[in-house]
Tab-separated table of C-alpha atoms in Angstrom:
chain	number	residue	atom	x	y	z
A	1333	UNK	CA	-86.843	-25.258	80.549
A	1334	UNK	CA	-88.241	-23.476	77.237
A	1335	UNK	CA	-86.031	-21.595	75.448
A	1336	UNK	CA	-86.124	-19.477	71.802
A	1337	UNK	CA	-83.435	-19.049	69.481
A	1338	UNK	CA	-84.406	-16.353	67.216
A	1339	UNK	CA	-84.391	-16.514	63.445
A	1340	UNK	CA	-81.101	-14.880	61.537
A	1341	UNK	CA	-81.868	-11.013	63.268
A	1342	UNK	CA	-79.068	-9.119	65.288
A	1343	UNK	CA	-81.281	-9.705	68.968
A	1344	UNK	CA	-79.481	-11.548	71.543
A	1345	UNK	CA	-80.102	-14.733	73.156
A	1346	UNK	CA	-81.095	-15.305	76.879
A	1347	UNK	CA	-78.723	-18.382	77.628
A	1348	UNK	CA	-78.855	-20.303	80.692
A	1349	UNK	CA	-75.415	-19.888	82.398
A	1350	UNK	CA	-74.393	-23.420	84.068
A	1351	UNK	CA	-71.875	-23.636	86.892
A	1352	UNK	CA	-67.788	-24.008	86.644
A	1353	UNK	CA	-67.934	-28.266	85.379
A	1354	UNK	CA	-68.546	-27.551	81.659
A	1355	UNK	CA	-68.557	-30.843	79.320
A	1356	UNK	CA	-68.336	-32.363	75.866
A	1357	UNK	CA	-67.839	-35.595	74.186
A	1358	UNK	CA	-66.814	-37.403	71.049
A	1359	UNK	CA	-69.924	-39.541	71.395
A	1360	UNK	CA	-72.178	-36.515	71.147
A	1361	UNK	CA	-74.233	-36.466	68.227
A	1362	UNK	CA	-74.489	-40.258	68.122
A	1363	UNK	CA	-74.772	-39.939	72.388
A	1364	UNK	CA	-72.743	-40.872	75.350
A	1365	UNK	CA	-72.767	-40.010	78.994
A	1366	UNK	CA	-72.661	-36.355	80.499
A	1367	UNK	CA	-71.830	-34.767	83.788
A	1368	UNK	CA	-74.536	-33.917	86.784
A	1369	UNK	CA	-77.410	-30.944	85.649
A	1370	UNK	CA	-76.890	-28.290	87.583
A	1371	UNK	CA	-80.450	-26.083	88.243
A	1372	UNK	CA	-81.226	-23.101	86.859
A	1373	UNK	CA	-82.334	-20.055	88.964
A	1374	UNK	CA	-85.410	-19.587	86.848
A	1375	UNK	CA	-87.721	-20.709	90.140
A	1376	UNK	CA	-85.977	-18.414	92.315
A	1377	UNK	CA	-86.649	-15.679	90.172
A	1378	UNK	CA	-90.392	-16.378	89.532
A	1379	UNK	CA	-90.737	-16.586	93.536
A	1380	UNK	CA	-89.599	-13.797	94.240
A	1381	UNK	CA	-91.430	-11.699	91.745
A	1382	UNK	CA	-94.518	-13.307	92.934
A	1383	UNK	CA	-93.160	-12.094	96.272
A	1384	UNK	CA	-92.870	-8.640	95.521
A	1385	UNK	CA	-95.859	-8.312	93.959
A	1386	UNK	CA	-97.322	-8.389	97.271
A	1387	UNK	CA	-95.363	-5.579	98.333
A	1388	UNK	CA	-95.916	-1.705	98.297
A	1389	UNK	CA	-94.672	0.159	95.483
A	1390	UNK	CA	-91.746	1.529	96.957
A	1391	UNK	CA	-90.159	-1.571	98.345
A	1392	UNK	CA	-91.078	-2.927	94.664
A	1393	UNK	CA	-89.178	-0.506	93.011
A	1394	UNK	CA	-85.929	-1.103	95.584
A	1395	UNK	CA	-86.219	-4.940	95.443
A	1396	UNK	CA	-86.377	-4.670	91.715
A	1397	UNK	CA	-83.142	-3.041	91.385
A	1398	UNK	CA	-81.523	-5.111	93.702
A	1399	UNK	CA	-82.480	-8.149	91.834
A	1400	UNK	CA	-81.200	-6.643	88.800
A	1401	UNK	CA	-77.969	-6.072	90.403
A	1402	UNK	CA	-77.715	-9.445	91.443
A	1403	UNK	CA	-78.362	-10.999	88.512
A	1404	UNK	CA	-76.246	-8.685	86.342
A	1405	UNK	CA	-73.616	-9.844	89.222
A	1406	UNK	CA	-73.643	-13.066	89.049
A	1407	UNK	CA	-73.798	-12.600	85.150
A	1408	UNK	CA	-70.798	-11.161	85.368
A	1409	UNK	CA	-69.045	-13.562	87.504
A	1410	UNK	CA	-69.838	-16.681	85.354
A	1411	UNK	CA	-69.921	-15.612	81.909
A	1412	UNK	CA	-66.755	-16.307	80.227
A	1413	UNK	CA	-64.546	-13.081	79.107
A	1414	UNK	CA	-62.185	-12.436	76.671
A	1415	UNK	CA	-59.275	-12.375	78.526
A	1416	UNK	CA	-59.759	-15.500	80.195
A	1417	UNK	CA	-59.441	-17.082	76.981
A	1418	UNK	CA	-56.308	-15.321	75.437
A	1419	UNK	CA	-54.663	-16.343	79.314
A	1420	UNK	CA	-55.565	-19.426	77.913
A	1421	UNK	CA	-54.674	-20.076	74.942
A	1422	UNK	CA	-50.961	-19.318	75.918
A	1423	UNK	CA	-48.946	-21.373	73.570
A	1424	UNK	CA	-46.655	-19.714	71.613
A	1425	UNK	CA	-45.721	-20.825	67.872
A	1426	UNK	CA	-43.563	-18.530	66.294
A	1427	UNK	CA	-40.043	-17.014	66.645
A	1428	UNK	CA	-39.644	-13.493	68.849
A	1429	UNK	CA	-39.644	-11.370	66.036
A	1430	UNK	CA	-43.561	-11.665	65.053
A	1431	UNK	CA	-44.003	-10.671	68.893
A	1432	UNK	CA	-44.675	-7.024	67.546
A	1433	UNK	CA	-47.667	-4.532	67.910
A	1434	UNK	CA	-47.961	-1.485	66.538
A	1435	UNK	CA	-43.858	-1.686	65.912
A	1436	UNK	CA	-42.923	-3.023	69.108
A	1437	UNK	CA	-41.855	-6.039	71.017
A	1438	UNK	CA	-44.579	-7.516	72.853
A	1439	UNK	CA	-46.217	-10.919	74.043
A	1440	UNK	CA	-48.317	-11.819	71.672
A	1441	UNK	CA	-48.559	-12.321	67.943
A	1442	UNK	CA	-51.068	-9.593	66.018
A	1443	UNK	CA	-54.175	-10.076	67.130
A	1444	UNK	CA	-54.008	-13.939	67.607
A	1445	UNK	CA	-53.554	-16.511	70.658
A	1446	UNK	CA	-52.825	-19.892	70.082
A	1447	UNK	CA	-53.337	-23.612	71.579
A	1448	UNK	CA	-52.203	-26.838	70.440
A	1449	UNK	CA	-54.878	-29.653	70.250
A	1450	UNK	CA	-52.199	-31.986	68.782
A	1451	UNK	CA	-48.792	-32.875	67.295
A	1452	UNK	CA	-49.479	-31.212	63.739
A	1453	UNK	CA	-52.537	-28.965	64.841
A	1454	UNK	CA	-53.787	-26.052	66.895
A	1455	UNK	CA	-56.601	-23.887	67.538
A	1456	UNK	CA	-56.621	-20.230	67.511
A	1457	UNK	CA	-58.456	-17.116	68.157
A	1458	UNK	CA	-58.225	-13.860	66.162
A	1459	UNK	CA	-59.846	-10.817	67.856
A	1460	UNK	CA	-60.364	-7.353	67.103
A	1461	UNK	CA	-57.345	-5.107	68.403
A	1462	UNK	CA	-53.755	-5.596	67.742
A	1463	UNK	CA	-52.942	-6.084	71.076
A	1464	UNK	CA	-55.059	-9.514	72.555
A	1465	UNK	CA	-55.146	-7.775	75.871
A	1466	UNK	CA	-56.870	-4.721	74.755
A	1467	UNK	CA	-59.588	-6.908	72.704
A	1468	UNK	CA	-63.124	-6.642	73.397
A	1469	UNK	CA	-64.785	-8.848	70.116
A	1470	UNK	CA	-64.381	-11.968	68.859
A	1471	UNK	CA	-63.760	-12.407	64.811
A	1472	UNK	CA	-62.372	-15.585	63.971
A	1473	UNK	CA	-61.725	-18.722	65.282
A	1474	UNK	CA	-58.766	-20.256	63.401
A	1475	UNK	CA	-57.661	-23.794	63.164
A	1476	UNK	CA	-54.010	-24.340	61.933
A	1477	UNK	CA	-51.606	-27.258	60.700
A	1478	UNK	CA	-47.794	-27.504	60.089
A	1479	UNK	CA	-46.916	-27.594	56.772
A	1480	UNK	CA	-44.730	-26.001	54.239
A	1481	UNK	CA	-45.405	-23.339	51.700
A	1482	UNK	CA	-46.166	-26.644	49.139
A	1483	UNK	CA	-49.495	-27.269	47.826
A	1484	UNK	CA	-49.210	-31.195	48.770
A	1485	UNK	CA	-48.835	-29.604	52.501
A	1486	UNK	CA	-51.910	-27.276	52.174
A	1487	UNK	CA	-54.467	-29.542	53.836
A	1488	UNK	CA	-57.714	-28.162	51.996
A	1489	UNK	CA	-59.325	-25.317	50.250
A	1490	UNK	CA	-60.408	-23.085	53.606
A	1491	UNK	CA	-56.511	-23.295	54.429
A	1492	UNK	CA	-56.288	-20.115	52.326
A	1493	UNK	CA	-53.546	-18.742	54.331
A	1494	UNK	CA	-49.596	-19.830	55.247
A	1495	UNK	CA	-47.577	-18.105	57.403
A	1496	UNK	CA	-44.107	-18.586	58.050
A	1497	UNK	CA	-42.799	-19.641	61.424
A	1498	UNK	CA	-39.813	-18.056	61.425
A	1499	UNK	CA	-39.259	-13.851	60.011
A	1500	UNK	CA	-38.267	-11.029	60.439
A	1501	UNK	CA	-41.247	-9.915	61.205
A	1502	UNK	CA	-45.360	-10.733	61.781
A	1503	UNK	CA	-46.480	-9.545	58.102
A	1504	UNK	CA	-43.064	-10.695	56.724
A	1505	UNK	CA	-44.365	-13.880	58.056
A	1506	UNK	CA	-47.202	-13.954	55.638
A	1507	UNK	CA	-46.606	-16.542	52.546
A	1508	UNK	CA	-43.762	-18.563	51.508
A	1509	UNK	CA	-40.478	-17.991	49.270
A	1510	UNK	CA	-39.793	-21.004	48.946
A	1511	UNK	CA	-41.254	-24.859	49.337
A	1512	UNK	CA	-38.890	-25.612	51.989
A	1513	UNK	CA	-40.396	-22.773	54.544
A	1514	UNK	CA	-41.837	-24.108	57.485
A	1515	UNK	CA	-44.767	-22.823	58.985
A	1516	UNK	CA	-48.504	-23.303	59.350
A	1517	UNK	CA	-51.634	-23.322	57.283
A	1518	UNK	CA	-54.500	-21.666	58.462
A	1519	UNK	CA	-58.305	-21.692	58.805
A	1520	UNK	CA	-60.544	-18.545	59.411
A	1521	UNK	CA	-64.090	-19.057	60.406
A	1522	UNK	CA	-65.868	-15.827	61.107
A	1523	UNK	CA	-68.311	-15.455	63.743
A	1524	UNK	CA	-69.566	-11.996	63.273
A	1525	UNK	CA	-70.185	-9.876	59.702
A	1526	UNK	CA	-67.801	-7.582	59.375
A	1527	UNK	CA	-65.519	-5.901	56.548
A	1528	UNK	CA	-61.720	-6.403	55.955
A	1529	UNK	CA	-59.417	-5.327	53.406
A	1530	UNK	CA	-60.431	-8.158	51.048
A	1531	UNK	CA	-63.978	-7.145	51.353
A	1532	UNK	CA	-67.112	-7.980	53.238
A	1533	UNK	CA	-66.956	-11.469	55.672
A	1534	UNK	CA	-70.034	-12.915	56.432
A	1535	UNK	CA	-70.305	-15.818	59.239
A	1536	UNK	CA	-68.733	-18.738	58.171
A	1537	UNK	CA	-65.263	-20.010	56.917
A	1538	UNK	CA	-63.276	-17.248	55.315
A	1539	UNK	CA	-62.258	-18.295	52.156
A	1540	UNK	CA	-61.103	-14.578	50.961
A	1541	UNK	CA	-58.813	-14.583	53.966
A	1542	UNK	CA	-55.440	-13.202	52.836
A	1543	UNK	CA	-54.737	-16.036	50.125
A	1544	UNK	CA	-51.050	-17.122	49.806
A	1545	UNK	CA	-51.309	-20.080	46.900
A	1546	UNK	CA	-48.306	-22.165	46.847
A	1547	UNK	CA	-46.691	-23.177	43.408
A	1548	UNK	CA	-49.217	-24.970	41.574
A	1549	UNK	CA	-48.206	-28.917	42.048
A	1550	UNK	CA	-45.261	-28.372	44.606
A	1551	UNK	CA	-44.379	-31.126	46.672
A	1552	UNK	CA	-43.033	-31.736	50.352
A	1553	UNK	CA	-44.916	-31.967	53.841
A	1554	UNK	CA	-41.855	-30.706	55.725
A	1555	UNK	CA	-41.491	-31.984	59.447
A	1556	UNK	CA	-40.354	-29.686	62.387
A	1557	UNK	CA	-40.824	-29.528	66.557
A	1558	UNK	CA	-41.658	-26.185	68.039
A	1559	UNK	CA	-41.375	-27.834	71.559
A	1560	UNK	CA	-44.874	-27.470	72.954
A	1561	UNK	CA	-47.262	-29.171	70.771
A	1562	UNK	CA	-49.124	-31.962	71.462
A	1563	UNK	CA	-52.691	-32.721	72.836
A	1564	UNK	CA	-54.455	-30.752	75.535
A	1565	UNK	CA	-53.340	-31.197	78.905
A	1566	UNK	CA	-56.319	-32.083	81.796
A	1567	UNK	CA	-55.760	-28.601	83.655
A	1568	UNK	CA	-55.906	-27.093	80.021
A	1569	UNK	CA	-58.643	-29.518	79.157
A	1570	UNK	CA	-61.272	-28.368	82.556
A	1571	UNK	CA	-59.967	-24.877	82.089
A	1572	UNK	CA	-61.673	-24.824	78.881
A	1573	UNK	CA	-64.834	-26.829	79.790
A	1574	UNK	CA	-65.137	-25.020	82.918
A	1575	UNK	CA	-65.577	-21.518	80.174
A	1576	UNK	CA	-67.403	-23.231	77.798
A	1577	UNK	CA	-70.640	-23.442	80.147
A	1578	UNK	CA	-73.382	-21.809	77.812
A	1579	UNK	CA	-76.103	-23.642	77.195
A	1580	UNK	CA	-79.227	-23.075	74.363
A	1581	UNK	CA	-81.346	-26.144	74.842
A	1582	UNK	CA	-83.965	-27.506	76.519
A	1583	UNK	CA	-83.706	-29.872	79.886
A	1584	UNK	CA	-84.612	-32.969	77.811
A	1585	UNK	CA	-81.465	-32.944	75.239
A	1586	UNK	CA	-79.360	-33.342	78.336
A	1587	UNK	CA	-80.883	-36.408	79.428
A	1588	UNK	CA	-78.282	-39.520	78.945
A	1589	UNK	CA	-78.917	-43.004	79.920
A	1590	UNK	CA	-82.129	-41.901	81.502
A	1591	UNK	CA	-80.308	-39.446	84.113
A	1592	UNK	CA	-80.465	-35.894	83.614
A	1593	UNK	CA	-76.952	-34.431	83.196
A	1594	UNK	CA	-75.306	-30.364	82.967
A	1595	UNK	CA	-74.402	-31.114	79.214
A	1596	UNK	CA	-75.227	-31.617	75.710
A	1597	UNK	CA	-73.644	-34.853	74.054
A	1598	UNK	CA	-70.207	-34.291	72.937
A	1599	UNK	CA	-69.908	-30.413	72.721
A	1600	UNK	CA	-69.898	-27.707	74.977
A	1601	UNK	CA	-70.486	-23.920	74.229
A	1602	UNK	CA	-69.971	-20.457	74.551
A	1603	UNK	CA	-71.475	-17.046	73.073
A	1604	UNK	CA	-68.333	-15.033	71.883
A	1605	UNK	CA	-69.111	-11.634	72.106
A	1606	UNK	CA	-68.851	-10.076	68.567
A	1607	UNK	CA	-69.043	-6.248	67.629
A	1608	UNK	CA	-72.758	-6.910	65.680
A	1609	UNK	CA	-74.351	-9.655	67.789
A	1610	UNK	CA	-74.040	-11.834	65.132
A	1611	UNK	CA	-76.026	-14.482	67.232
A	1612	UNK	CA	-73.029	-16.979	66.716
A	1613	UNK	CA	-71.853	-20.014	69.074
A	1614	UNK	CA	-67.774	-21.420	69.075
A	1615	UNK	CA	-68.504	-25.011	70.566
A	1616	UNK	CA	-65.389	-27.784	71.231
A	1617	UNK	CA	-66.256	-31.421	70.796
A	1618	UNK	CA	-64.298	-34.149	72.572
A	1619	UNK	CA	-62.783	-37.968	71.795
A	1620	UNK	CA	-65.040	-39.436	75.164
A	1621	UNK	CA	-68.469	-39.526	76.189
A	1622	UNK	CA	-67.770	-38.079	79.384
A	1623	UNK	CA	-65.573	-34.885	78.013
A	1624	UNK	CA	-63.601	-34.989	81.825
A	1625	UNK	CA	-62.155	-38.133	81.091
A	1626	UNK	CA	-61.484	-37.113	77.106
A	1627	UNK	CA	-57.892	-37.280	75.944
A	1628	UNK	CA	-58.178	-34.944	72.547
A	1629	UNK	CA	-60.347	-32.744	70.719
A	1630	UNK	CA	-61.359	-34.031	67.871
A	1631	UNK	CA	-63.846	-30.803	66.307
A	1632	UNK	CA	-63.208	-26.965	66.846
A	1633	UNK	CA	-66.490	-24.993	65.013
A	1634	UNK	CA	-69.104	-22.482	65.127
A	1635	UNK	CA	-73.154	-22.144	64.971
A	1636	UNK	CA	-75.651	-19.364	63.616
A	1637	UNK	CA	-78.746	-19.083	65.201
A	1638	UNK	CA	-81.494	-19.669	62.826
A	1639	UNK	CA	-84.453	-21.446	61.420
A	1640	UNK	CA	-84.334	-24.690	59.979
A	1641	UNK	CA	-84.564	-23.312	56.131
A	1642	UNK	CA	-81.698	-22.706	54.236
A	1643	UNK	CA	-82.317	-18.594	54.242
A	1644	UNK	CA	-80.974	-19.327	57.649
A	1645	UNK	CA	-78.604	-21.577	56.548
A	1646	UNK	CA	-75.050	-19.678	55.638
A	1647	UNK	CA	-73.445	-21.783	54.092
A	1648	UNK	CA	-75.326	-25.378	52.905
A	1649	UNK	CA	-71.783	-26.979	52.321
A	1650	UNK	CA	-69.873	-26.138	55.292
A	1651	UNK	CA	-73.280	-25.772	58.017
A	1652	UNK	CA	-73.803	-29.354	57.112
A	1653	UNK	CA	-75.646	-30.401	60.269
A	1654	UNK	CA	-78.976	-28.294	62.298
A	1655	UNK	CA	-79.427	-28.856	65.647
A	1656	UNK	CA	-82.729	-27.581	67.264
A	1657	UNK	CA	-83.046	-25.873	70.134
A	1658	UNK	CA	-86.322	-27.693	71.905
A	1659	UNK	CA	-86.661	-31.528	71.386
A	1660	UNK	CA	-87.338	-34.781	73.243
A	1661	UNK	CA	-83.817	-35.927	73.439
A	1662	UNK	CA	-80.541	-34.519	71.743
A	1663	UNK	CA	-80.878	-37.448	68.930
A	1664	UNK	CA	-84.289	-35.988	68.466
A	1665	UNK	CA	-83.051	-32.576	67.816
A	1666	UNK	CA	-80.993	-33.647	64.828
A	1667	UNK	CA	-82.622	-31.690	61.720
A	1668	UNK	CA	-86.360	-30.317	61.420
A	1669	UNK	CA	-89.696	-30.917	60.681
A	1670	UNK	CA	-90.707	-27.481	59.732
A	1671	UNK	CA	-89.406	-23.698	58.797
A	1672	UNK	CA	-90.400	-23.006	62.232
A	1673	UNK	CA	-88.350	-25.276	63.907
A	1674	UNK	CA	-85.459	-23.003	65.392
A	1675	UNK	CA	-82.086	-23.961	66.816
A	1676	UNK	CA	-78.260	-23.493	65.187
A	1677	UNK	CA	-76.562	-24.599	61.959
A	1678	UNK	CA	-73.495	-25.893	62.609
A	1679	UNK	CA	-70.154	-25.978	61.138
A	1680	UNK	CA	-67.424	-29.032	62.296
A	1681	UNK	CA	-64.369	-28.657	61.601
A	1682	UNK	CA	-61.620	-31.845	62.009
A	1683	UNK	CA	-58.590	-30.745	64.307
A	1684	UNK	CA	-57.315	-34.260	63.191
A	1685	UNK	CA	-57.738	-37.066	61.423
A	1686	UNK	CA	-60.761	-39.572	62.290
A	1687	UNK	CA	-63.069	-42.134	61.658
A	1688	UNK	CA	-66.546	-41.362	62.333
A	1689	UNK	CA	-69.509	-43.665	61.486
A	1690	UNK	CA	-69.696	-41.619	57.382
A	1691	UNK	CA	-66.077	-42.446	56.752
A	1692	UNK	CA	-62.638	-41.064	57.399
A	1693	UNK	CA	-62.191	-37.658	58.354
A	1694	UNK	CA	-59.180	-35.832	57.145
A	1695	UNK	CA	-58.268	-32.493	58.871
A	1696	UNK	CA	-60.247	-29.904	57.436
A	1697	UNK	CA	-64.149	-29.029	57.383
A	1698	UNK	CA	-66.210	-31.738	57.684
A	1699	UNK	CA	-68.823	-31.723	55.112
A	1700	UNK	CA	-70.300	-34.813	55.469
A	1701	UNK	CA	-71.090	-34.478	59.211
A	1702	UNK	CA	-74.274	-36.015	60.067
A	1703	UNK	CA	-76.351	-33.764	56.785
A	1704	UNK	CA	-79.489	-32.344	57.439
A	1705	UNK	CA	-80.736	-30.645	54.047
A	1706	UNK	CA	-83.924	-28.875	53.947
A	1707	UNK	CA	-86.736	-29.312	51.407
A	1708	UNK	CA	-86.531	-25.568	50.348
């Protein structure tokens, strides 16, 4: 099945959407088994313009628009919205008080929703109204870790932010006063360009994002239960790969073991929609080849649409790994040959701590994952 990623431009992609069994694994980029490949509706389609060519004009023109209405349909039906996610990502991490919008008590924190991956981590998305239920964009997907407002607790540089888990109120949140406050630090990868008060954000981790540096050589990790943390739950676990269903390559990268299968090694996918169709992808990657029988998720990151040349590239250190888009097999479609080759730069980013085949992985960016530098 051919497909074209375009090169760094605001056009949108034409992605193949599969049915409700999405999947990812740990195994991914080094390979593992997949679920069953569901077929596309590509033949259908052809047929029955071939069809209706045959047709007079005026039953032409009616059959057209009912095909577009069926296809916009059944667009609609399986492409994953933004309130699906925030009813999924329903964990909540912080006291009452930072349940305020707009100066009153509400559901949700500012603009966020939440999900714990773990015992010490969580994964987040940060969207563009106030009020989650009113959004209609995706900015930022966030990663977090408990901590306290110390520098030995601030996992790495991208954790530019702490907030407090207990105030009097969502900004009073913001910060530390002292290095016993408990709380979380926090990631911000963008997946659109955009402009906030600290300037303009490009796609990629955020490292402008409302900075809150602890006390230069402060000590103490801090340990605290919130009561619901702890590693995805199945129903959690197919509710998620069940909405990550997008797909951007070709038949052949899905072939495992010599059987065809629905998914891509190890990560699954889906197209955020973002206010500039930024061309951006938010992908999950799992602990098992087969992501239905995976017990945690082990990478939570993003991809830009591109070429395989660092102009496309943006950021070298943190988009450590291309991927492209048409290859004989998904091993095959690590890196390029040529500036032509087109596909997505990818960012990983460690939801805990692991062992991969480069070395250990602490929480944090991974900026050693499986390199693929140009020669430009």
């Amino acid at each position: 099945m051919p497909n074209t990623i375009p090169s760094r431009m605001k056009r949108r992609r034409l992605l193949q959407v599969l049915g409700a069994s999405g999947a990812l694994a740990v195994a991914g980029c080094l390979g593992g088994d997949d679920a069953e490949n569901e077929p596309s509706g590509d033949d259908d389609a052809d047929e029955m313009g071939d069809d209706t060519d045959e047709m007079d004009d005026d039953h032409d023109d009616e059959q057209g628009d009912e095909d577009d209405d069926q296809e916009q349909d059944d667009g609609d039906a399986e492409q994953p919205t933004i309130q699906q996610l925030v009813d999924l990502f329903d964990d909540q991490l912080f006291n009452d008080d930072q349940l305020e919008i707009d100066g009153e008590r509400g559901s949700y924190t500012p603009a966020h929703v939440w999900k714990w991956v773990s015992e010490e981590t969580f994964i987040a998305l940060h969207l563009d109204n106030p009020n989650p239920e009113d959004a209609e964009n995706l900015r930022y997907i966030v990663i977090g870790k408990k901590g306290v407002f110390t520098e030995e607790s601030q996992p790495d540089e991208e954790f530019t932010h702490f907030h407090k888990r207990d105030a009097e109120g969502w900004e009073a949140g913001h910060g530390g006063d002292s290095v016993d406050d408990e709380g979380y630090w926090l990631t911000h990868i963008a997946v659109d360009d955009f402009e906030m008060p600290w300037g303009e954000v490009e796609v990629g981790v955020d490292y402008g994002f409302m900075p809150t540096p602890p006390e230069e050589g402060s000590e103490g990790t801090g340990t605290f239960e919130v009561g619901s943390e702890g590693s995805l739950s199945d129903t959690d676990r197919d509710a998620l790969l069940e909405l990550f269903a997008d797909n951007w390559t070709n038949d052949d990268q899905r072939e495992i073991d010599g059987e065809m299968r629905a998914y891509t090694p190890a990560h699954v996918w889906w197209e955020p929609p973002t206010e500039n169709e930024s061309d951006t992808i938010v992908f999950l990657h799992f602990d098992d080849p087969n992501p239905e029988e995976a017990n945690d998720l082990i990478y939570f990151g993003i991809g830009q649409a591109g070429n395989f040349t660092n102009d496309d590239n943006p950021n070298p250190d943190d988009f450590s790994h291309f991927h492209k888009s048409e290859a004989d097999s998904w091993d095959a479609g690590h890196g390029g040959s040529t500036v032509d080759d087109q596909g997505y730069w990818l960012v990983h980013h460690a939801v805990r701590d692991l062992e991969m085949p480069w070395g250990d992985v602490d929480i944090g960016v991974d900026r050693n994952f499986m390199p693929t530098p140009t020669d430009d």
